[in-house]
Every structure is written in C-alpha cells, then in structure tokens.
Phi, psi and omega in degrees: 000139169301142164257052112339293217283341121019265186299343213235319153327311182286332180284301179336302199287331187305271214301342162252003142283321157333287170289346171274319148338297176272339167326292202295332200253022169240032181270127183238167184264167226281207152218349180185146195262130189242089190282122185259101205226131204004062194115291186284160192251117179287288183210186189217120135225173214270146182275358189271002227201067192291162222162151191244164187224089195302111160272122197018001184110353144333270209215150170222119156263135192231133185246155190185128173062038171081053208210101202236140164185182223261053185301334153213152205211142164266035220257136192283012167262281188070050172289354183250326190271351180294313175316316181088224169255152206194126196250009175153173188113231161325144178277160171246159198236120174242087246276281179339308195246044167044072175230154200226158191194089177255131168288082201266164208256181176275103174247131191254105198212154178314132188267155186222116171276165182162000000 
C-alpha cells in the first residue's frame, strides 16, 4: 500500500473511535424502565424503587440501586441476562422471548404499572 492510501486508512479508524466514543459517553442515567414484551408496553417503573418484575413466566426483571436487569430468563443464550444491571444507555434485549427493557430520561409524570 501507498503511503496515502495509509493514511486515509488511519484516518477512517481515528473517526470511527472518535464516534463510538461520543456514542458512548453522552449516556445518562434513565429515572425510570419502560418493560416491552412482544410489542406491547407491560409496565413503566421508576428505577428509584427496588422490585422484582415477572414477565409472563419468561423472564424476571429486577431493579436495584437505580439499577435494572433481566435476572432470570428461559431463554437458551440468556445474552440478556449477561448484560447485567444497567441504569440506562442502551436498551437490553431478550431476543427469544421478544422482551425490550427501554430506558427513559427522567419525568415527572405518574409511573403506571398495567
């Protein structure tokens, strides 16, 4: 390789750290977990509030210290319970058994189990 063709490599990997960097480090943490099971919105609850949460007999999501995961799932990967406690950023995800765990920012508006 030339070295041009180098350099414009070197540039390409800087800038995509650079964006995974700022992906990662503007993540805050949630007040409150929006649990999703095939589509549908389960419940909302506040992360401020430890509980434990049965999703159909599936999965148990358990919140702790502002701290929400998938603690136990029947699912044969179990990559979801692998994520761990998590107070916001990503959603974590249980693929098998269509379950969604979305973070939401902090509001102040009535938690609604349902």
């Amino acid at each position: 390789m030339k070295t041009r063709s180098w350099m414009i490599l070197f540039m390409l990997i800087a800038l995509l750290c650079g964006a995974a960097v700022l992906m990662t480090s503007g993540t805050k943490d949630a007040a409150r977990v929006e649990i999703i099971s095939n589509g549908q919105t389960l419940a909302v609850l506040s992360l401020s509030e430890d509980q434990d949460f049965d999703v159909g007999g599936h999965n148990t999501v358990t919140i702790r210290n502002g701290k929400a995961a998938v603690t136990w799932a029947d699912c044969p990967d179990k990559y979801c319970m692998a994520r761990g406690f998590s107070s916001g950023g990503r959603d974590i995800v249980c693929l098998p058994n269509r379950l969604v765990l979305h973070f939401l920012g902090p509001q102040s508006v009535d938690i609604s189990v349902g």
